[in-house]
PDB file of C-alpha atoms in Angstrom:
ATOM      1  CA  MET S 231      -4.912 -82.105 -34.311  1.00 48.00           C
ATOM      2  CA  GLN S 232      -2.334 -83.761 -32.085  1.00 63.00           C
ATOM      3  CA  LYS S 233      -3.016 -87.206 -30.865  1.00 75.00           C
ATOM      4  CA  SER S 234      -3.091 -87.887 -27.109  1.00 83.00           C
ATOM      5  CA  PHE S 235      -0.864 -90.765 -26.034  1.00 93.00           C
ATOM      6  CA  LYS S 236      -1.013 -92.700 -22.858  1.00 93.00           C
ATOM      7  CA  TYR S 237       2.612 -93.161 -22.041  1.00 95.00           C
ATOM      8  CA  TYR S 238       4.500 -90.453 -23.987  1.00 96.00           C
ATOM      9  CA  ASP S 239       4.600 -87.984 -21.029  1.00 95.00           C
ATOM     10  CA  ILE S 240       5.766 -90.626 -18.631  1.00 96.00           C
ATOM     11  CA  ILE S 241       8.642 -91.704 -20.917  1.00 96.00           C
ATOM     12  CA  LEU S 242       9.515 -87.999 -21.415  1.00 96.00           C
ATOM     13  CA  ALA S 243       9.617 -87.511 -17.690  1.00 96.00           C
ATOM     14  CA  VAL S 244      11.920 -90.508 -17.026  1.00 96.00           C
ATOM     15  CA  PHE S 245      14.086 -89.357 -19.951  1.00 95.00           C
ATOM     16  CA  ALA S 246      14.561 -85.962 -18.381  1.00 94.00           C
ATOM     17  CA  ALA S 247      15.189 -87.443 -14.851  1.00 94.00           C
ATOM     18  CA  VAL S 248      17.795 -89.797 -16.248  1.00 93.00           C
ATOM     19  CA  LEU S 249      19.744 -86.872 -17.839  1.00 88.00           C
ATOM     20  CA  LEU S 250      19.524 -84.830 -14.682  1.00 88.00           C
ATOM     21  CA  ILE S 251      20.707 -87.675 -12.378  1.00 90.00           C
ATOM     22  CA  SER S 252      23.466 -88.681 -14.756  1.00 86.00           C
ATOM     23  CA  ASN S 253      24.825 -85.114 -14.762  1.00 79.00           C
ATOM     24  CA  LEU S 254      24.932 -85.070 -10.925  1.00 83.00           C
ATOM     25  CA  ALA S 255      26.624 -88.499 -10.858  1.00 85.00           C
ATOM     26  CA  GLY S 256      28.943 -87.352 -13.603  1.00 77.00           C
ATOM     27  CA  THR S 257      30.792 -84.887 -11.315  1.00 75.00           C
ATOM     28  CA  LYS S 258      32.762 -87.851  -9.962  1.00 82.00           C
ATOM     29  CA  LEU S 259      35.472 -89.641 -11.854  1.00 79.00           C
ATOM     30  CA  ILE S 260      35.693 -93.381 -11.075  1.00 83.00           C
ATOM     31  CA  ALA S 261      38.482 -95.847 -11.972  1.00 81.00           C
ATOM     32  CA  PHE S 262      38.482 -99.614 -12.433  1.00 77.00           C
ATOM     33  CA  GLY S 263      42.223-100.238 -12.598  1.00 78.00           C
ATOM     34  CA  PRO S 264      43.590 -98.383 -15.651  1.00 74.00           C
ATOM     35  CA  ILE S 265      39.994 -97.707 -16.879  1.00 72.00           C
ATOM     36  CA  THR S 266      38.638 -94.245 -16.077  1.00 70.00           C
ATOM     37  CA  THR S 267      35.017 -93.124 -16.519  1.00 75.00           C
ATOM     38  CA  ASP S 268      32.526 -90.916 -14.791  1.00 75.00           C
ATOM     39  CA  GLY S 269      29.588 -91.733 -12.495  1.00 82.00           C
ATOM     40  CA  GLY S 270      27.113 -90.633 -15.075  1.00 80.00           C
ATOM     41  CA  ALA S 271      28.047 -93.636 -17.229  1.00 79.00           C
ATOM     42  CA  VAL S 272      26.095 -95.853 -14.775  1.00 82.00           C
ATOM     43  CA  LEU S 273      22.713 -94.459 -15.782  1.00 88.00           C
ATOM     44  CA  PHE S 274      23.191 -92.345 -18.879  1.00 85.00           C
ATOM     45  CA  PRO S 275      22.952 -95.181 -21.460  1.00 87.00           C
ATOM     46  CA  LEU S 276      19.285 -95.536 -20.407  1.00 91.00           C
ATOM     47  CA  ALA S 277      18.764 -92.056 -21.993  1.00 91.00           C
ATOM     48  CA  TYR S 278      19.624 -93.371 -25.432  1.00 90.00           C
ATOM     49  CA  ILE S 279      17.441 -96.479 -24.959  1.00 93.00           C
ATOM     50  CA  LEU S 280      14.495 -94.187 -24.025  1.00 96.00           C
ATOM     51  CA  GLY S 281      15.368 -91.982 -26.985  1.00 95.00           C
ATOM     52  CA  ASP S 282      15.296 -94.956 -29.274  1.00 95.00           C
ATOM     53  CA  ILE S 283      11.827 -95.936 -27.829  1.00 96.00           C
ATOM     54  CA  LEU S 284      10.517 -92.383 -28.400  1.00 97.00           C
ATOM     55  CA  THR S 285      11.828 -92.284 -31.972  1.00 97.00           C
ATOM     56  CA  GLU S 286      10.719 -95.786 -32.968  1.00 97.00           C
ATOM     57  CA  ILE S 287       7.225 -95.455 -31.583  1.00 96.00           C
ATOM     58  CA  TYR S 288       6.213 -91.784 -31.732  1.00 96.00           C
ATOM     59  CA  GLY S 289       8.681 -90.501 -34.431  1.00 96.00           C
ATOM     60  CA  TYR S 290      11.393 -87.949 -34.691  1.00 96.00           C
ATOM     61  CA  LYS S 291       9.163 -84.953 -33.865  1.00 95.00           C
ATOM     62  CA  TYR S 292       8.119 -86.344 -30.489  1.00 96.00           C
ATOM     63  CA  ALA S 293      11.757 -87.467 -29.768  1.00 96.00           C
ATOM     64  CA  ARG S 294      12.860 -83.958 -30.571  1.00 96.00           C
ATOM     65  CA  ARG S 295      10.408 -82.401 -28.134  1.00 95.00           C
ATOM     66  CA  ALA S 296      11.639 -84.702 -25.461  1.00 95.00           C
ATOM     67  CA  ILE S 297      15.205 -83.718 -26.056  1.00 95.00           C
ATOM     68  CA  TRP S 298      14.483 -80.041 -25.934  1.00 95.00           C
ATOM     69  CA  THR S 299      12.350 -80.484 -22.805  1.00 95.00           C
ATOM     70  CA  ALA S 300      15.226 -82.397 -21.079  1.00 93.00           C
ATOM     71  CA  PHE S 301      17.564 -79.661 -22.174  1.00 90.00           C
ATOM     72  CA  GLY S 302      15.363 -76.994 -20.594  1.00 92.00           C
ATOM     73  CA  ILE S 303      15.187 -78.858 -17.323  1.00 92.00           C
ATOM     74  CA  MET S 304      18.929 -79.153 -17.085  1.00 86.00           C
ATOM     75  CA  LEU S 305      19.343 -75.375 -17.833  1.00 87.00           C
ATOM     76  CA  LEU S 306      16.955 -74.723 -14.914  1.00 90.00           C
ATOM     77  CA  ALA S 307      18.828 -77.059 -12.631  1.00 86.00           C
ATOM     78  CA  VAL S 308      22.219 -75.544 -13.359  1.00 84.00           C
ATOM     79  CA  ALA S 309      20.826 -71.978 -12.854  1.00 87.00           C
ATOM     80  CA  ALA S 310      19.358 -73.025  -9.502  1.00 90.00           C
ATOM     81  CA  PHE S 311      22.498 -74.691  -8.264  1.00 87.00           C
ATOM     82  CA  THR S 312      24.597 -71.784  -9.308  1.00 87.00           C
ATOM     83  CA  VAL S 313      22.388 -69.249  -7.509  1.00 91.00           C
ATOM     84  CA  VAL S 314      22.330 -71.343  -4.320  1.00 92.00           C
ATOM     85  CA  ARG S 315      26.117 -71.688  -4.551  1.00 90.00           C
ATOM     86  CA  TYR S 316      26.739 -68.018  -4.301  1.00 91.00           C
ATOM     87  CA  MET S 317      24.044 -67.286  -1.633  1.00 94.00           C
ATOM     88  CA  PRO S 318      25.627 -66.643   1.784  1.00 94.00           C
ATOM     89  CA  PRO S 319      25.565 -69.845   3.902  1.00 94.00           C
ATOM     90  CA  ALA S 320      24.053 -69.930   7.306  1.00 95.00           C
ATOM     91  CA  PRO S 321      26.512 -69.642  10.195  1.00 92.00           C
ATOM     92  CA  GLU S 322      25.839 -73.255  11.286  1.00 95.00           C
ATOM     93  CA  TYR S 323      26.186 -74.658   7.722  1.00 93.00           C
ATOM     94  CA  THR S 324      29.612 -76.305   7.512  1.00 93.00           C
ATOM     95  CA  ALA S 325      29.372 -78.025   4.182  1.00 93.00           C
ATOM     96  CA  GLN S 326      29.831 -75.086   1.823  1.00 92.00           C
ATOM     97  CA  ALA S 327      33.295 -76.319   0.633  1.00 90.00           C
ATOM     98  CA  SER S 328      31.814 -79.690  -0.165  1.00 88.00           C
ATOM     99  CA  TYR S 329      28.833 -78.158  -1.966  1.00 87.00           C
ATOM    100  CA  GLU S 330      31.119 -76.083  -4.132  1.00 85.00           C
ATOM    101  CA  ALA S 331      33.544 -79.068  -4.692  1.00 80.00           C
ATOM    102  CA  VAL S 332      30.697 -81.041  -6.214  1.00 79.00           C
ATOM    103  CA  LEU S 333      28.055 -78.645  -7.547  1.00 78.00           C
ATOM    104  CA  GLY S 334      30.754 -76.014  -8.381  1.00 74.00           C
ATOM    105  CA  PHE S 335      31.857 -78.399 -11.054  1.00 67.00           C
ATOM    106  CA  PHE S 336      28.263 -79.067 -12.050  1.00 68.00           C
ATOM    107  CA  PRO S 337      27.912 -76.146 -14.526  1.00 72.00           C
ATOM    108  CA  ARG S 338      30.823 -77.414 -16.591  1.00 78.00           C
ATOM    109  CA  ILE S 339      29.525 -80.955 -16.443  1.00 74.00           C
ATOM    110  CA  VAL S 340      26.114 -79.651 -17.607  1.00 73.00           C
ATOM    111  CA  ALA S 341      27.654 -77.591 -20.463  1.00 83.00           C
ATOM    112  CA  ALA S 342      29.612 -80.621 -21.596  1.00 85.00           C
ATOM    113  CA  SER S 343      26.607 -82.835 -21.213  1.00 78.00           C
ATOM    114  CA  LEU S 344      24.162 -80.612 -22.904  1.00 82.00           C
ATOM    115  CA  ALA S 345      26.461 -80.071 -25.906  1.00 91.00           C
ATOM    116  CA  ALA S 346      27.171 -83.775 -26.140  1.00 89.00           C
ATOM    117  CA  PHE S 347      23.588 -84.744 -25.419  1.00 86.00           C
ATOM    118  CA  LEU S 348      22.055 -82.513 -28.139  1.00 92.00           C
ATOM    119  CA  THR S 349      24.651 -83.595 -30.719  1.00 95.00           C
ATOM    120  CA  GLY S 350      24.384 -87.302 -29.933  1.00 94.00           C
ATOM    121  CA  SER S 351      20.691 -87.528 -29.237  1.00 93.00           C
ATOM    122  CA  PHE S 352      19.727 -85.727 -32.418  1.00 96.00           C
ATOM    123  CA  LEU S 353      22.161 -87.814 -34.476  1.00 96.00           C
ATOM    124  CA  ASN S 354      20.816 -90.986 -32.800  1.00 96.00           C
ATOM    125  CA  SER S 355      17.183 -90.090 -33.435  1.00 96.00           C
ATOM    126  CA  PHE S 356      17.900 -88.879 -36.996  1.00 96.00           C
ATOM    127  CA  ALA S 357      19.720 -92.065 -37.898  1.00 96.00           C
ATOM    128  CA  LEU S 358      17.091 -94.288 -36.387  1.00 96.00           C
ATOM    129  CA  ALA S 359      14.217 -92.496 -38.237  1.00 97.00           C
ATOM    130  CA  LYS S 360      15.988 -92.552 -41.532  1.00 96.00           C
ATOM    131  CA  LEU S 361      16.996 -96.180 -41.206  1.00 96.00           C
ATOM    132  CA  LYS S 362      13.405 -97.113 -40.368  1.00 97.00           C
ATOM    133  CA  VAL S 363      12.175 -95.590 -43.627  1.00 96.00           C
ATOM    134  CA  LYS S 364      15.017 -97.158 -45.624  1.00 95.00           C
ATOM    135  CA  THR S 365      14.625-100.581 -44.231  1.00 96.00           C
ATOM    136  CA  LYS S 366      10.784-100.281 -44.348  1.00 95.00           C
ATOM    137  CA  GLY S 367      10.587-100.989 -40.587  1.00 94.00           C
ATOM    138  CA  GLU S 368      12.611-104.222 -40.743  1.00 94.00           C
ATOM    139  CA  LYS S 369      15.904-105.057 -38.914  1.00 94.00           C
ATOM    140  CA  LEU S 370      15.092-103.224 -35.716  1.00 94.00           C
ATOM    141  CA  TRP S 371      18.123-104.639 -34.027  1.00 93.00           C
ATOM    142  CA  LEU S 372      20.368-103.207 -36.686  1.00 94.00           C
ATOM    143  CA  ARG S 373      18.708 -99.833 -36.543  1.00 95.00           C
ATOM    144  CA  LEU S 374      18.920 -99.617 -32.738  1.00 95.00           C
ATOM    145  CA  ILE S 375      22.566-100.631 -32.558  1.00 94.00           C
ATOM    146  CA  GLY S 376      23.628 -98.569 -35.562  1.00 94.00           C
ATOM    147  CA  SER S 377      21.967 -95.423 -34.532  1.00 95.00           C
ATOM    148  CA  THR S 378      23.321 -95.784 -30.914  1.00 93.00           C
ATOM    149  CA  PHE S 379      26.787 -96.516 -32.310  1.00 93.00           C
ATOM    150  CA  VAL S 380      26.817 -93.238 -34.122  1.00 94.00           C
ATOM    151  CA  GLY S 381      25.041 -91.035 -31.500  1.00 93.00           C
ATOM    152  CA  GLU S 382      27.072 -92.373 -28.597  1.00 91.00           C
ATOM    153  CA  PHE S 383      30.407 -91.810 -30.325  1.00 94.00           C
ATOM    154  CA  PHE S 384      29.802 -88.115 -30.907  1.00 95.00           C
ATOM    155  CA  ASP S 385      28.170 -87.812 -27.381  1.00 91.00           C
ATOM    156  CA  THR S 386      31.242 -89.309 -25.678  1.00 90.00           C
ATOM    157  CA  VAL S 387      33.821 -87.329 -27.707  1.00 93.00           C
ATOM    158  CA  VAL S 388      32.097 -83.990 -27.154  1.00 94.00           C
ATOM    159  CA  PHE S 389      31.378 -84.670 -23.489  1.00 87.00           C
ATOM    160  CA  ALA S 390      35.021 -85.782 -22.753  1.00 88.00           C
ATOM    161  CA  LEU S 391      36.622 -82.779 -24.482  1.00 90.00           C
ATOM    162  CA  VAL S 392      34.397 -80.218 -22.765  1.00 89.00           C
ATOM    163  CA  ALA S 393      34.060 -81.758 -19.342  1.00 82.00           C
ATOM    164  CA  PHE S 394      37.543 -83.142 -18.834  1.00 83.00           C
ATOM    165  CA  GLY S 395      39.741 -81.235 -21.187  1.00 84.00           C
ATOM    166  CA  GLY S 396      42.805 -80.184 -19.141  1.00 83.00           C
ATOM    167  CA  ILE S 397      42.005 -82.845 -16.545  1.00 81.00           C
ATOM    168  CA  LEU S 398      42.524 -85.979 -18.582  1.00 80.00           C
ATOM    169  CA  GLN S 399      45.510 -86.021 -20.938  1.00 81.00           C
ATOM    170  CA  GLY S 400      46.690 -87.973 -23.888  1.00 83.00           C
ATOM    171  CA  THR S 401      46.179 -91.708 -23.425  1.00 87.00           C
ATOM    172  CA  SER S 402      43.883 -91.212 -20.457  1.00 85.00           C
ATOM    173  CA  MET S 403      41.576 -89.099 -22.659  1.00 89.00           C
ATOM    174  CA  LEU S 404      41.572 -91.610 -25.450  1.00 90.00           C
ATOM    175  CA  VAL S 405      40.943 -94.519 -23.091  1.00 88.00           C
ATOM    176  CA  TYR S 406      38.100 -92.547 -21.429  1.00 84.00           C
ATOM    177  CA  ILE S 407      36.425 -91.856 -24.818  1.00 90.00           C
ATOM    178  CA  LEU S 408      36.883 -95.478 -26.132  1.00 92.00           C
ATOM    179  CA  ILE S 409      35.689 -97.118 -22.936  1.00 87.00           C
ATOM    180  CA  GLY S 410      32.737 -94.721 -22.533  1.00 84.00           C
ATOM    181  CA  TRP S 411      31.669 -95.235 -26.122  1.00 90.00           C
ATOM    182  CA  LEU S 412      31.927 -98.973 -26.078  1.00 90.00           C
ATOM    183  CA  PHE S 413      30.280 -99.322 -22.682  1.00 86.00           C
ATOM    184  CA  LYS S 414      27.245 -97.249 -23.559  1.00 85.00           C
ATOM    185  CA  THR S 415      26.836 -99.031 -26.868  1.00 90.00           C
ATOM    186  CA  GLY S 416      27.259-102.341 -25.082  1.00 91.00           C
ATOM    187  CA  VAL S 417      24.499-101.519 -22.624  1.00 89.00           C
ATOM    188  CA  GLU S 418      22.164-100.986 -25.651  1.00 88.00           C
ATOM    189  CA  VAL S 419      23.121-104.440 -27.078  1.00 92.00           C
ATOM    190  CA  VAL S 420      22.642-106.114 -23.693  1.00 94.00           C
ATOM    191  CA  CYS S 421      19.213-104.392 -23.215  1.00 93.00           C
ATOM    192  CA  LEU S 422      18.075-105.180 -26.764  1.00 94.00           C
ATOM    193  CA  PRO S 423      15.727-107.963 -25.938  1.00 93.00           C
ATOM    194  CA  ILE S 424      14.045-105.782 -23.316  1.00 94.00           C
ATOM    195  CA  THR S 425      13.969-102.771 -25.694  1.00 94.00           C
ATOM    196  CA  TYR S 426      12.367-104.972 -28.411  1.00 93.00           C
ATOM    197  CA  ARG S 427       9.582-106.072 -26.034  1.00 95.00           C
ATOM    198  CA  VAL S 428       8.895-102.663 -24.685  1.00 95.00           C
ATOM    199  CA  ILE S 429       8.746-101.195 -28.264  1.00 96.00           C
ATOM    200  CA  ALA S 430       6.419-103.907 -29.522  1.00 95.00           C
ATOM    201  CA  LYS S 431       4.071-103.621 -26.482  1.00 96.00           C
ATOM    202  CA  MET S 432       4.044 -99.791 -26.609  1.00 96.00           C
ATOM    203  CA  LYS S 433       3.093 -99.812 -30.297  1.00 96.00           C
ATOM    204  CA  GLN S 434       0.120-102.056 -29.440  1.00 96.00           C
ATOM    205  CA  ILE S 435      -1.032 -99.862 -26.518  1.00 95.00           C
ATOM    206  CA  GLU S 436      -0.503 -96.490 -28.264  1.00 96.00           C
ATOM    207  CA  LYS S 437      -1.761 -97.875 -31.609  1.00 94.00           C
ATOM    208  CA  ILE S 438       1.013 -96.075 -33.523  1.00 94.00           C
ATOM    209  CA  ASP S 439       4.120 -96.947 -35.560  1.00 94.00           C
ATOM    210  CA  THR S 440       5.488 -93.723 -37.028  1.00 94.00           C
ATOM    211  CA  TYR S 441       7.551 -93.553 -40.264  1.00 96.00           C
ATOM    212  CA  ASP S 442       9.291 -90.206 -40.729  1.00 96.00           C
ATOM    213  CA  SER S 443       9.128 -90.137 -44.534  1.00 92.00           C
ATOM    214  CA  LYS S 444       8.077 -86.537 -44.796  1.00 90.00           C
ATOM    215  CA  THR S 445       9.441 -85.108 -41.533  1.00 93.00           C
ATOM    216  CA  ASP S 446      11.338 -81.880 -41.168  1.00 93.00           C
ATOM    217  CA  PHE S 447      14.528 -83.033 -39.407  1.00 95.00           C
ATOM    218  CA  THR S 448      15.699 -79.578 -38.326  1.00 93.00           C
ATOM    219  CA  PRO S 449      16.544 -79.896 -34.608  1.00 93.00           C
ATOM    220  CA  PHE S 450      15.524 -76.302 -33.840  1.00 88.00           C
ATOM    221  CA  ARG S 451      11.817 -76.861 -33.466  1.00 87.00           C
ATOM    222  CA  VAL S 452       9.618 -78.104 -30.665  1.00 83.00           C
ATOM    223  CA  ASP S 453       6.242 -78.086 -32.362  1.00 84.00           C
ATOM    224  CA  LEU S 454       4.665 -81.374 -33.569  1.00 80.00           C
ATOM    225  CA  ASP S 455       3.179 -80.056 -36.845  1.00 71.00           C
TER     226      ASP S 455
END
């Protein structure tokens, strides 16, 4: 019998919302001098922090379900935006070109984000769950940073190559990957004290602290058995 949790659904909803908003913001490239990144980098690191919270408290199976739920919401969003894009605009509607300029790129961003998100998130959750068992629940700071370091690296590389391949070249691509990776990991480090408190408080409220010692880590499941 599955246990009912007080805050799991709320965290899952915020997790999915962060992914959707980040993908919309990610259609814009922004530059700080020679440093180029995308608008999604502003909020996307929060998805990894939430993923860490889900895995550390509820375990890999619940994190896996959240990842696939967010994935489904993104597929629905890109389908809706694509259908609306090709529907005939009203005669008085003058923003069709702007709509296509932003949301016309959205499917590619989503494809890149989903491929990167699935790769990075599952690696992050897997690493965190395995390290928790190996360290017997100790050294949370090391587990959080280490798993994010791995997950964000693959996430950033996959996203950059799929989303901006042919747009960013050579050095610009390498700088984009490096800056994105270090920035996202840096956010995890900066937010570590908050993440610590949230995890500790949530474990008390939910009365659970999951160890994935016998978990089936295949990513291609959504059940909790």
